[in-house]
PDB file of C-alpha atoms in Angstrom:
ATOM      1  CA  MET A 247      84.638 108.637 102.175  1.00  0.00           C
ATOM      2  CA  LEU A 248      82.603 107.400  99.455  1.00  0.00           C
ATOM      3  CA  LEU A 249      84.599 106.976  96.026  1.00  0.00           C
ATOM      4  CA  LYS A 250      83.674 106.980  92.767  1.00  0.00           C
ATOM      5  CA  ARG A 251      86.592 103.928  91.394  1.00  0.00           C
ATOM      6  CA  PRO A 252      89.206 105.411  89.446  1.00  0.00           C
ATOM      7  CA  ALA A 253      88.924 103.960  85.955  1.00  0.00           C
ATOM      8  CA  SER A 254      92.612 102.784  86.402  1.00  0.00           C
ATOM      9  CA  LEU A 255      91.809 100.357  89.341  1.00  0.00           C
ATOM     10  CA  THR A 256      88.728 101.297  88.974  1.00  0.00           C
ATOM     11  CA  LEU A 257     100.131 119.925 125.504  1.00  0.00           C
ATOM     12  CA  LEU A 258     100.184 116.767 125.974  1.00  0.00           C
ATOM     13  CA  ALA A 259     102.590 115.082 128.029  1.00  0.00           C
ATOM     14  CA  LEU A 260     106.422 116.131 127.827  1.00  0.00           C
ATOM     15  CA  ALA A 261     107.738 113.299 129.463  1.00  0.00           C
ATOM     16  CA  LEU A 262     111.656 113.483 128.929  1.00  0.00           C
ATOM     17  CA  ALA A 263     114.328 115.893 129.193  1.00  0.00           C
ATOM     18  CA  ALA A 264     116.609 116.165 126.072  1.00  0.00           C
ATOM     19  CA  ALA A 265     119.284 114.112 127.773  1.00  0.00           C
ATOM     20  CA  SER A 266     117.020 110.970 127.075  1.00  0.00           C
ATOM     21  CA  ALA A 267     116.609 111.626 123.252  1.00  0.00           C
ATOM     22  CA  THR A 268     118.611 109.210 121.065  1.00  0.00           C
ATOM     23  CA  ALA A 269     119.424 109.728 117.094  1.00  0.00           C
ATOM     24  CA  PRO A 270     117.524 107.551 114.797  1.00  0.00           C
ATOM     25  CA  ALA A 271     119.060 105.090 112.591  1.00  0.00           C
ATOM     26  CA  GLN A 272     121.321 107.000 109.700  1.00  0.00           C
ATOM     27  CA  THR A 273     120.983 110.264 111.859  1.00  0.00           C
ATOM     28  CA  PRO A 274     123.792 111.629 113.256  1.00  0.00           C
ATOM     29  CA  ALA A 275     123.042 112.921 116.976  1.00  0.00           C
ATOM     30  CA  PRO A 276     123.849 116.284 117.824  1.00  0.00           C
ATOM     31  CA  ALA A 277     125.687 117.351 120.938  1.00  0.00           C
ATOM     32  CA  THR A 278     123.270 119.056 123.173  1.00  0.00           C
ATOM     33  CA  LEU A 279     119.024 119.973 122.452  1.00  0.00           C
ATOM     34  CA  PRO A 280     116.767 122.423 124.025  1.00  0.00           C
ATOM     35  CA  ALA A 281     114.871 120.392 126.760  1.00  0.00           C
ATOM     36  CA  PRO A 282     110.899 120.505 126.522  1.00  0.00           C
ATOM     37  CA  ILE A 283     109.173 122.735 128.790  1.00  0.00           C
ATOM     38  CA  ALA A 284     105.959 122.394 130.690  1.00  0.00           C
ATOM     39  CA  GLU A 285     103.694 124.624 130.164  1.00  0.00           C
ATOM     40  CA  ALA A 286     100.685 123.523 131.969  1.00  0.00           C
ATOM     41  CA  ASP A 287      99.604 122.205 135.516  1.00  0.00           C
ATOM     42  CA  ALA A 288      97.991 118.907 133.811  1.00  0.00           C
ATOM     43  CA  LEU A 289     101.598 118.282 132.058  1.00  0.00           C
ATOM     44  CA  GLN A 290     103.224 115.023 133.336  1.00  0.00           C
ATOM     45  CA  THR A 291     107.206 113.871 133.795  1.00  0.00           C
ATOM     46  CA  GLY A 292     108.783 110.631 134.086  1.00  0.00           C
ATOM     47  CA  PRO A 293     108.613 107.416 132.340  1.00  0.00           C
ATOM     48  CA  ARG A 294     104.672 106.890 132.957  1.00  0.00           C
ATOM     49  CA  SER A 295     103.047 109.581 130.793  1.00  0.00           C
ATOM     50  CA  ASN A 296     100.915 110.181 127.998  1.00  0.00           C
ATOM     51  CA  LEU A 297     103.499 110.724 125.584  1.00  0.00           C
ATOM     52  CA  HIS A 298     105.429 107.826 126.452  1.00  0.00           C
ATOM     53  CA  ALA A 299     102.787 105.176 126.324  1.00  0.00           C
ATOM     54  CA  GLN A 300     101.502 106.412 122.896  1.00  0.00           C
ATOM     55  CA  VAL A 301     105.458 105.603 121.497  1.00  0.00           C
ATOM     56  CA  LEU A 302     105.544 102.592 122.836  1.00  0.00           C
ATOM     57  CA  LEU A 303     101.361 101.620 121.488  1.00  0.00           C
ATOM     58  CA  ASP A 304     102.933 102.805 118.171  1.00  0.00           C
ATOM     59  CA  ARG A 305     106.049 101.063 118.384  1.00  0.00           C
ATOM     60  CA  ALA A 306     103.862  97.916 119.308  1.00  0.00           C
ATOM     61  CA  ASN A 307     101.841  98.028 116.318  1.00  0.00           C
ATOM     62  CA  PHE A 308      98.752  99.057 118.392  1.00  0.00           C
ATOM     63  CA  SER A 309      98.529 102.580 117.220  1.00  0.00           C
ATOM     64  CA  PRO A 310      97.371 105.444 119.088  1.00  0.00           C
ATOM     65  CA  GLY A 311      96.605 107.623 115.826  1.00  0.00           C
ATOM     66  CA  GLN A 312      98.341 110.761 116.158  1.00  0.00           C
ATOM     67  CA  ILE A 313     100.577 111.090 119.028  1.00  0.00           C
ATOM     68  CA  ASP A 314      99.845 114.452 121.039  1.00  0.00           C
ATOM     69  CA  GLY A 315     100.672 113.456 124.555  1.00  0.00           C
ATOM     70  CA  GLU A 316      96.787 113.917 125.970  1.00  0.00           C
ATOM     71  CA  ILE A 317      94.864 110.997 126.862  1.00  0.00           C
ATOM     72  CA  GLY A 318      92.096 110.332 124.910  1.00  0.00           C
ATOM     73  CA  SER A 319      89.523 107.197 123.053  1.00  0.00           C
ATOM     74  CA  ASN A 320      92.602 106.153 120.468  1.00  0.00           C
ATOM     75  CA  GLN A 321      94.900 105.948 123.280  1.00  0.00           C
ATOM     76  CA  ARG A 322      92.089 103.603 125.350  1.00  0.00           C
ATOM     77  CA  ARG A 323      91.384 101.823 122.156  1.00  0.00           C
ATOM     78  CA  ALA A 324      95.244 101.145 121.869  1.00  0.00           C
ATOM     79  CA  VAL A 325      95.676  99.840 125.334  1.00  0.00           C
ATOM     80  CA  ALA A 326      92.361  97.714 125.387  1.00  0.00           C
ATOM     81  CA  GLY A 327      93.615  96.007 122.313  1.00  0.00           C
ATOM     82  CA  PHE A 328      97.142  95.721 123.168  1.00  0.00           C
ATOM     83  CA  GLN A 329      95.547  94.273 126.581  1.00  0.00           C
ATOM     84  CA  ALA A 330      93.722  91.861 124.474  1.00  0.00           C
ATOM     85  CA  ALA A 331      96.515  90.848 122.249  1.00  0.00           C
ATOM     86  CA  ARG A 332      98.799  89.767 125.081  1.00  0.00           C
ATOM     87  CA  GLY A 333      96.224  88.045 127.335  1.00  0.00           C
ATOM     88  CA  LEU A 334      96.001  91.094 130.077  1.00  0.00           C
ATOM     89  CA  LYS A 335      92.650  92.450 132.110  1.00  0.00           C
ATOM     90  CA  VAL A 336      91.109  94.869 129.198  1.00  0.00           C
ATOM     91  CA  THR A 337      90.424  97.654 130.748  1.00  0.00           C
ATOM     92  CA  GLY A 338      92.219 100.331 128.482  1.00  0.00           C
ATOM     93  CA  GLU A 339      93.770 101.737 131.249  1.00  0.00           C
ATOM     94  CA  LEU A 340      97.300 101.793 131.707  1.00  0.00           C
ATOM     95  CA  ASP A 341      97.867  99.851 134.848  1.00  0.00           C
ATOM     96  CA  ASP A 342     101.253  97.854 135.928  1.00  0.00           C
ATOM     97  CA  ALA A 343     100.931  95.036 134.167  1.00  0.00           C
ATOM     98  CA  THR A 344     100.283  96.574 130.833  1.00  0.00           C
ATOM     99  CA  TRP A 345     103.424  99.307 131.158  1.00  0.00           C
ATOM    100  CA  GLN A 346     105.525  96.067 132.051  1.00  0.00           C
ATOM    101  CA  ALA A 347     104.338  94.701 128.584  1.00  0.00           C
ATOM    102  CA  LEU A 348     105.258  97.475 126.778  1.00  0.00           C
ATOM    103  CA  GLN A 349     108.294  98.430 127.796  1.00  0.00           C
ATOM    104  CA  ASP A 350     111.157  98.169 125.474  1.00  0.00           C
ATOM    105  CA  SER A 351     115.087  99.383 126.128  1.00  0.00           C
ATOM    106  CA  THR A 352     114.493 102.527 123.390  1.00  0.00           C
ATOM    107  CA  PRO A 353     114.335 106.017 124.515  1.00  0.00           C
ATOM    108  CA  VAL A 354     111.057 107.703 123.959  1.00  0.00           C
ATOM    109  CA  LEU A 355     112.725 110.686 121.915  1.00  0.00           C
ATOM    110  CA  ALA A 356     114.818 110.902 119.375  1.00  0.00           C
ATOM    111  CA  ARG A 357     117.127 113.520 117.755  1.00  0.00           C
ATOM    112  CA  TYR A 358     116.972 114.394 114.095  1.00  0.00           C
ATOM    113  CA  THR A 359     118.495 117.159 112.114  1.00  0.00           C
ATOM    114  CA  LEU A 360     116.156 118.623 109.696  1.00  0.00           C
ATOM    115  CA  THR A 361     117.619 118.325 105.843  1.00  0.00           C
ATOM    116  CA  ALA A 362     117.293 120.775 102.910  1.00  0.00           C
ATOM    117  CA  GLU A 363     115.008 118.553 101.503  1.00  0.00           C
ATOM    118  CA  ASP A 364     112.597 118.275 104.711  1.00  0.00           C
ATOM    119  CA  VAL A 365     112.550 122.262 104.394  1.00  0.00           C
ATOM    120  CA  ALA A 366     112.388 122.706 100.286  1.00  0.00           C
ATOM    121  CA  GLY A 367     108.483 122.551 100.180  1.00  0.00           C
ATOM    122  CA  PRO A 368     106.114 123.815  98.198  1.00  0.00           C
ATOM    123  CA  PHE A 369     104.287 124.475 101.089  1.00  0.00           C
ATOM    124  CA  ARG A 370     100.909 126.365 100.695  1.00  0.00           C
ATOM    125  CA  PRO A 371      97.512 126.389 101.967  1.00  0.00           C
ATOM    126  CA  VAL A 372      95.056 123.612 101.088  1.00  0.00           C
ATOM    127  CA  PRO A 373      92.076 124.977  99.350  1.00  0.00           C
ATOM    128  CA  LYS A 374      88.234 123.770 101.079  1.00  0.00           C
ATOM    129  CA  LYS A 375      86.070 123.649  97.727  1.00  0.00           C
ATOM    130  CA  PRO A 376      86.693 120.822  95.824  1.00  0.00           C
ATOM    131  CA  ALA A 377      86.564 123.180  92.444  1.00  0.00           C
ATOM    132  CA  ASP A 378      89.508 124.910  93.814  1.00  0.00           C
ATOM    133  CA  GLN A 379      91.519 122.003  94.839  1.00  0.00           C
ATOM    134  CA  ALA A 380      91.162 120.325  91.519  1.00  0.00           C
ATOM    135  CA  LYS A 381      93.184 123.639  89.935  1.00  0.00           C
ATOM    136  CA  LEU A 382      96.160 122.372  91.754  1.00  0.00           C
ATOM    137  CA  ASP A 383      98.776 120.056  90.379  1.00  0.00           C
ATOM    138  CA  ALA A 384      99.200 118.142  93.840  1.00  0.00           C
ATOM    139  CA  LEU A 385      97.577 118.563  97.360  1.00  0.00           C
ATOM    140  CA  GLY A 386     101.131 118.579  98.909  1.00  0.00           C
ATOM    141  CA  TYR A 387     101.606 119.840 102.807  1.00  0.00           C
ATOM    142  CA  ALA A 388     100.659 123.240 104.077  1.00  0.00           C
ATOM    143  CA  SER A 389     103.682 123.540 106.535  1.00  0.00           C
ATOM    144  CA  VAL A 390     106.789 121.837 107.307  1.00  0.00           C
ATOM    145  CA  ALA A 391     105.594 121.121 110.755  1.00  0.00           C
ATOM    146  CA  GLU A 392     102.825 118.990 108.895  1.00  0.00           C
ATOM    147  CA  ALA A 393     104.877 117.414 106.970  1.00  0.00           C
ATOM    148  CA  LEU A 394     107.148 116.521 110.099  1.00  0.00           C
ATOM    149  CA  GLY A 395     103.902 115.443 112.400  1.00  0.00           C
ATOM    150  CA  GLU A 396     103.095 112.793 109.608  1.00  0.00           C
ATOM    151  CA  ARG A 397     106.647 111.569 109.202  1.00  0.00           C
ATOM    152  CA  PHE A 398     106.674 111.310 112.837  1.00  0.00           C
ATOM    153  CA  HIS A 399     102.985 110.161 113.419  1.00  0.00           C
ATOM    154  CA  ALA A 400     102.608 113.366 115.659  1.00  0.00           C
ATOM    155  CA  ASP A 401     100.451 116.406 116.262  1.00  0.00           C
ATOM    156  CA  PRO A 402     102.243 119.275 114.664  1.00  0.00           C
ATOM    157  CA  LYS A 403     102.098 121.108 117.856  1.00  0.00           C
ATOM    158  CA  LEU A 404     103.028 118.409 119.926  1.00  0.00           C
ATOM    159  CA  LEU A 405     106.890 118.796 117.824  1.00  0.00           C
ATOM    160  CA  GLN A 406     106.482 122.750 118.396  1.00  0.00           C
ATOM    161  CA  ALA A 407     106.050 121.923 122.070  1.00  0.00           C
ATOM    162  CA  LEU A 408     109.075 119.727 122.462  1.00  0.00           C
ATOM    163  CA  ASN A 409     111.085 122.165 120.663  1.00  0.00           C
ATOM    164  CA  PRO A 410     110.814 125.672 121.546  1.00  0.00           C
ATOM    165  CA  GLY A 411     112.192 128.163 119.953  1.00  0.00           C
ATOM    166  CA  VAL A 412     113.853 126.126 117.228  1.00  0.00           C
ATOM    167  CA  ASP A 413     113.064 126.902 113.606  1.00  0.00           C
ATOM    168  CA  LEU A 414     111.236 123.976 112.154  1.00  0.00           C
ATOM    169  CA  GLY A 415     111.417 125.842 108.637  1.00  0.00           C
ATOM    170  CA  LYS A 416     115.586 125.861 108.927  1.00  0.00           C
ATOM    171  CA  ALA A 417     117.818 123.103 107.666  1.00  0.00           C
ATOM    172  CA  GLY A 418     120.299 122.106 109.783  1.00  0.00           C
ATOM    173  CA  SER A 419     117.915 122.496 112.947  1.00  0.00           C
ATOM    174  CA  GLU A 420     118.337 120.006 115.739  1.00  0.00           C
ATOM    175  CA  ILE A 421     114.792 118.840 117.206  1.00  0.00           C
ATOM    176  CA  GLN A 422     113.222 115.961 119.359  1.00  0.00           C
ATOM    177  CA  VAL A 423     110.368 113.802 117.771  1.00  0.00           C
ATOM    178  CA  PRO A 424     108.454 110.592 118.891  1.00  0.00           C
ATOM    179  CA  ASN A 425     111.150 107.643 118.788  1.00  0.00           C
ATOM    180  CA  ILE A 426     108.911 105.653 116.022  1.00  0.00           C
ATOM    181  CA  ALA A 427     110.287 102.377 114.816  1.00  0.00           C
ATOM    182  CA  PRO A 428     107.822 101.552 111.766  1.00  0.00           C
ATOM    183  CA  ALA A 429     108.158  98.681 110.109  1.00  0.00           C
ATOM    184  CA  ALA A 430     106.715  96.436 107.645  1.00  0.00           C
ATOM    185  CA  LEU A 431     103.689  94.799 108.983  1.00  0.00           C
ATOM    186  CA  PRO A 432     103.755  90.693 108.333  1.00  0.00           C
ATOM    187  CA  LYS A 433     100.876  89.716 105.776  1.00  0.00           C
ATOM    188  CA  ALA A 434      97.247  89.458 107.054  1.00  0.00           C
ATOM    189  CA  ALA A 435      95.527  86.074 106.744  1.00  0.00           C
ATOM    190  CA  LYS A 436      92.225  88.761 107.769  1.00  0.00           C
ATOM    191  CA  LEU A 437      91.259  92.122 108.221  1.00  0.00           C
ATOM    192  CA  VAL A 438      88.303  93.244 110.703  1.00  0.00           C
ATOM    193  CA  ILE A 439      87.066  96.722 110.630  1.00  0.00           C
ATOM    194  CA  ASP A 440      84.581  96.712 114.265  1.00  0.00           C
ATOM    195  CA  LYS A 441      82.264  99.695 114.349  1.00  0.00           C
ATOM    196  CA  SER A 442      81.698  99.066 117.703  1.00  0.00           C
ATOM    197  CA  ASP A 443      84.753 100.540 119.220  1.00  0.00           C
ATOM    198  CA  SER A 444      86.588 102.497 115.527  1.00  0.00           C
ATOM    199  CA  THR A 445      88.913  99.895 115.279  1.00  0.00           C
ATOM    200  CA  LEU A 446      90.735  97.729 112.357  1.00  0.00           C
ATOM    201  CA  ARG A 447      92.470  95.153 113.295  1.00  0.00           C
ATOM    202  CA  LEU A 448      94.912  92.426 111.247  1.00  0.00           C
ATOM    203  CA  TYR A 449      94.799  89.060 112.038  1.00  0.00           C
ATOM    204  CA  ASP A 450      97.719  86.499 111.452  1.00  0.00           C
ATOM    205  CA  ALA A 451      96.968  82.875 110.172  1.00  0.00           C
ATOM    206  CA  ALA A 452      96.406  81.488 113.762  1.00  0.00           C
ATOM    207  CA  GLY A 453      93.538  83.719 114.426  1.00  0.00           C
ATOM    208  CA  LYS A 454      95.609  86.432 116.793  1.00  0.00           C
ATOM    209  CA  VAL A 455      95.568  90.078 116.613  1.00  0.00           C
ATOM    210  CA  TYR A 456      98.909  91.651 115.833  1.00  0.00           C
ATOM    211  CA  ALA A 457      98.151  95.179 114.845  1.00  0.00           C
ATOM    212  CA  GLN A 458      95.287  97.508 115.008  1.00  0.00           C
ATOM    213  CA  VAL A 459      94.494 101.047 114.011  1.00  0.00           C
ATOM    214  CA  PRO A 460      91.603 103.910 115.227  1.00  0.00           C
ATOM    215  CA  VAL A 461      89.449 104.455 112.628  1.00  0.00           C
ATOM    216  CA  SER A 462      86.491 106.451 111.700  1.00  0.00           C
ATOM    217  CA  SER A 463      83.826 104.311 109.829  1.00  0.00           C
ATOM    218  CA  GLY A 464      80.589 105.342 108.547  1.00  0.00           C
ATOM    219  CA  SER A 465      77.776 107.563 110.064  1.00  0.00           C
ATOM    220  CA  GLN A 466      74.153 108.049 109.988  1.00  0.00           C
ATOM    221  CA  HIS A 467      73.748 109.158 106.578  1.00  0.00           C
ATOM    222  CA  ASP A 468      76.523 106.681 105.083  1.00  0.00           C
ATOM    223  CA  PRO A 469      76.477 103.643 107.463  1.00  0.00           C
ATOM    224  CA  LEU A 470      79.380 101.268 107.333  1.00  0.00           C
ATOM    225  CA  PRO A 471      78.643  98.235 105.156  1.00  0.00           C
ATOM    226  CA  ILE A 472      78.330  95.738 107.615  1.00  0.00           C
ATOM    227  CA  GLY A 473      79.615  92.128 106.003  1.00  0.00           C
ATOM    228  CA  GLU A 474      82.205  90.616 104.077  1.00  0.00           C
ATOM    229  CA  TRP A 475      84.240  92.444 101.096  1.00  0.00           C
ATOM    230  CA  LYS A 476      86.982  91.684  98.828  1.00  0.00           C
ATOM    231  CA  ILE A 477      90.012  93.951  98.044  1.00  0.00           C
ATOM    232  CA  LEU A 478      89.775  94.653  94.500  1.00  0.00           C
ATOM    233  CA  GLY A 479      93.200  96.592  94.271  1.00  0.00           C
ATOM    234  CA  ILE A 480      95.333  99.003  96.032  1.00  0.00           C
ATOM    235  CA  SER A 481      96.260 102.717  94.683  1.00  0.00           C
ATOM    236  CA  ARG A 482      98.951 104.959  96.420  1.00  0.00           C
ATOM    237  CA  ASP A 483      98.778 108.311  95.838  1.00  0.00           C
ATOM    238  CA  PRO A 484      95.639 108.101  94.176  1.00  0.00           C
ATOM    239  CA  PRO A 485      93.505 111.098  92.549  1.00  0.00           C
ATOM    240  CA  PHE A 486      90.052 111.731  94.196  1.00  0.00           C
ATOM    241  CA  HIS A 487      87.113 111.623  91.926  1.00  0.00           C
ATOM    242  CA  TYR A 488      84.780 114.273  93.498  1.00  0.00           C
ATOM    243  CA  ASN A 489      81.104 113.274  92.096  1.00  0.00           C
ATOM    244  CA  PRO A 490      78.484 115.685  94.574  1.00  0.00           C
ATOM    245  CA  LYS A 491      75.947 113.279  94.129  1.00  0.00           C
ATOM    246  CA  LEU A 492      77.672 110.536  96.364  1.00  0.00           C
ATOM    247  CA  PHE A 493      77.712 113.206  98.976  1.00  0.00           C
ATOM    248  CA  TRP A 494      74.601 113.908 101.137  1.00  0.00           C
ATOM    249  CA  ASP A 495      76.479 117.221 102.323  1.00  0.00           C
ATOM    250  CA  ALA A 496      77.756 118.477  99.019  1.00  0.00           C
ATOM    251  CA  LYS A 497      77.406 122.038  98.505  1.00  0.00           C
ATOM    252  CA  LYS A 498      74.601 123.750  96.252  1.00  0.00           C
ATOM    253  CA  GLY A 499      76.115 124.155  92.799  1.00  0.00           C
ATOM    254  CA  ASP A 500      79.207 121.599  93.376  1.00  0.00           C
ATOM    255  CA  ARG A 501      80.270 119.556  90.242  1.00  0.00           C
ATOM    256  CA  LYS A 502      82.579 116.955  89.740  1.00  0.00           C
ATOM    257  CA  ALA A 503      85.984 117.194  89.940  1.00  0.00           C
ATOM    258  CA  THR A 504      89.093 114.975  89.428  1.00  0.00           C
ATOM    259  CA  ILE A 505      91.419 116.029  92.838  1.00  0.00           C
ATOM    260  CA  PRO A 506      95.392 115.990  92.401  1.00  0.00           C
ATOM    261  CA  PRO A 507      96.908 113.370  94.517  1.00  0.00           C
ATOM    262  CA  GLY A 508      98.988 114.269  97.886  1.00  0.00           C
ATOM    263  CA  PRO A 509      98.953 113.458 101.401  1.00  0.00           C
ATOM    264  CA  ASN A 510      96.153 116.237 101.938  1.00  0.00           C
ATOM    265  CA  ASN A 511      93.996 114.757  98.856  1.00  0.00           C
ATOM    266  CA  PRO A 512      90.553 113.682 100.573  1.00  0.00           C
ATOM    267  CA  VAL A 513      91.605 109.839 100.654  1.00  0.00           C
ATOM    268  CA  GLY A 514      94.820 110.647 101.881  1.00  0.00           C
ATOM    269  CA  ARG A 515      98.120 108.458 100.537  1.00  0.00           C
ATOM    270  CA  VAL A 516      96.663 105.243  99.450  1.00  0.00           C
ATOM    271  CA  TRP A 517      93.005 103.757  98.814  1.00  0.00           C
ATOM    272  CA  ILE A 518      92.177 100.392  99.196  1.00  0.00           C
ATOM    273  CA  ASP A 519      89.363  99.506  97.002  1.00  0.00           C
ATOM    274  CA  ILE A 520      86.732  96.558  98.257  1.00  0.00           C
ATOM    275  CA  SER A 521      83.985  95.084  96.413  1.00  0.00           C
ATOM    276  CA  LYS A 522      81.234  96.811  97.838  1.00  0.00           C
ATOM    277  CA  PRO A 523      80.743  99.987  95.416  1.00  0.00           C
ATOM    278  CA  HIS A 524      82.257 103.163  96.039  1.00  0.00           C
ATOM    279  CA  TYR A 525      83.361 102.184  99.304  1.00  0.00           C
ATOM    280  CA  GLY A 526      87.040 101.774 100.232  1.00  0.00           C
ATOM    281  CA  LEU A 527      89.807 102.346 103.168  1.00  0.00           C
ATOM    282  CA  HIS A 528      91.854 105.143 102.444  1.00  0.00           C
ATOM    283  CA  GLY A 529      93.992 107.907 104.140  1.00  0.00           C
ATOM    284  CA  THR A 530      93.175 111.636 105.677  1.00  0.00           C
ATOM    285  CA  PRO A 531      94.224 114.783 105.520  1.00  0.00           C
ATOM    286  CA  GLU A 532      93.364 115.298 109.024  1.00  0.00           C
ATOM    287  CA  PRO A 533      95.001 112.471 111.206  1.00  0.00           C
ATOM    288  CA  GLY A 534      93.824 113.997 114.512  1.00  0.00           C
ATOM    289  CA  HIS A 535      90.372 113.779 113.635  1.00  0.00           C
ATOM    290  CA  VAL A 536      90.251 109.662 112.888  1.00  0.00           C
ATOM    291  CA  GLY A 537      88.147 107.662 115.650  1.00  0.00           C
ATOM    292  CA  LYS A 538      86.718 110.968 116.658  1.00  0.00           C
ATOM    293  CA  THR A 539      84.544 111.690 113.840  1.00  0.00           C
ATOM    294  CA  GLU A 540      82.194 110.269 111.368  1.00  0.00           C
ATOM    295  CA  SER A 541      83.137 109.382 107.532  1.00  0.00           C
ATOM    296  CA  HIS A 542      80.767 109.161 104.358  1.00  0.00           C
ATOM    297  CA  GLY A 543      80.798 105.376 104.935  1.00  0.00           C
ATOM    298  CA  CYS A 544      84.150 104.411 104.225  1.00  0.00           C
ATOM    299  CA  VAL A 545      87.129 103.526 106.903  1.00  0.00           C
ATOM    300  CA  ARG A 546      89.390 106.299 107.080  1.00  0.00           C
ATOM    301  CA  MET A 547      93.194 106.004 108.873  1.00  0.00           C
ATOM    302  CA  THR A 548      95.625 108.160 109.172  1.00  0.00           C
ATOM    303  CA  ASN A 549      98.064 108.073 106.508  1.00  0.00           C
ATOM    304  CA  TRP A 550     101.038 106.361 108.284  1.00  0.00           C
ATOM    305  CA  ASP A 551      98.672 103.660 109.196  1.00  0.00           C
ATOM    306  CA  ALA A 552      97.198 103.483 106.183  1.00  0.00           C
ATOM    307  CA  MET A 553      99.669 102.659 104.169  1.00  0.00           C
ATOM    308  CA  ARG A 554     100.987 100.252 106.208  1.00  0.00           C
ATOM    309  CA  VAL A 555      97.558  98.543 105.993  1.00  0.00           C
ATOM    310  CA  ALA A 556      98.003  98.621 102.666  1.00  0.00           C
ATOM    311  CA  ASP A 557     101.167  97.058 102.675  1.00  0.00           C
ATOM    312  CA  ALA A 558      99.811  93.830 104.748  1.00  0.00           C
ATOM    313  CA  VAL A 559      97.198  93.143 102.712  1.00  0.00           C
ATOM    314  CA  ASP A 560      96.065  91.995  98.914  1.00  0.00           C
ATOM    315  CA  ALA A 561      93.112  90.372  97.042  1.00  0.00           C
ATOM    316  CA  SER A 562      93.458  87.388  99.131  1.00  0.00           C
ATOM    317  CA  VAL A 563      92.818  89.155 102.547  1.00  0.00           C
ATOM    318  CA  PRO A 564      88.954  89.149 103.387  1.00  0.00           C
ATOM    319  CA  VAL A 565      87.574  92.313 104.663  1.00  0.00           C
ATOM    320  CA  ILE A 566      85.016  91.964 107.302  1.00  0.00           C
ATOM    321  CA  MET A 567      83.101  95.255 108.793  1.00  0.00           C
ATOM    322  CA  GLN A 568      81.087  94.495 111.592  1.00  0.00           C
ATOM    323  CA  GLU A 569      78.988  96.154 114.278  1.00  0.00           C
TER     324      GLU A 569
END
């Protein structure tokens, strides 16, 4: 995503039955929950499903992007990155050695009780045109399912399939969710974006990769700026300064507009400004597209991955972009 620098800072594998779910920290576990249902022949059961793998990878800081329980390019990238970091044979496939290295004792599904705050909103559709977006006071979530999906790193369709018949818009509803455990990442010594496999990796001072996330990075029209860049600043929940002159696919008649902050803002929840003018690392309103579509030159991540990366870097961390 090309951005005019603001002046202020210039289904799916349903793997476990309800009995296997546990409660997230500080959330009371309900007595019972509806069990997930199998809706297609391709669904897997047991402890080695794609859903199981994606939650474990997320907890290991090798993000599969949006957790959806379906095998795809982001899962393969996450598996390959995890294998390389653990000294395993790099195949991108979930072999026995990889499963053994991923295993932990925490159940893959958790129980969560919706609160009044969760369902309060306001939830409203997000206009497609920048001019219409600029008329709003914020670009919040379009639905409860979208908000919950972002909180639990999950495709909203996965949450609905895990909780058939449950009203996700009702406070007090008890639901099953991916049992993610997002914690602050250690400070990075180096950040590398690799165009060849659509990944962003964080390195420690010893040169070891300790976290990886999928990204969308550049296109034929706006290629990824190869080279080493500096981080100039980080803006959380930034407004987006839309300038049609910076977009090759801008619509005729589009004018400059300031689009308000929010998770559905074009740059999502965070903007990491770099020394290449109009370029940065940022979130997105469409987490399911990350790693699968092109960008307007910038490096696009899911909102949750972007926020964790932003917390792990500062002006001392070099940003290296390579092919």
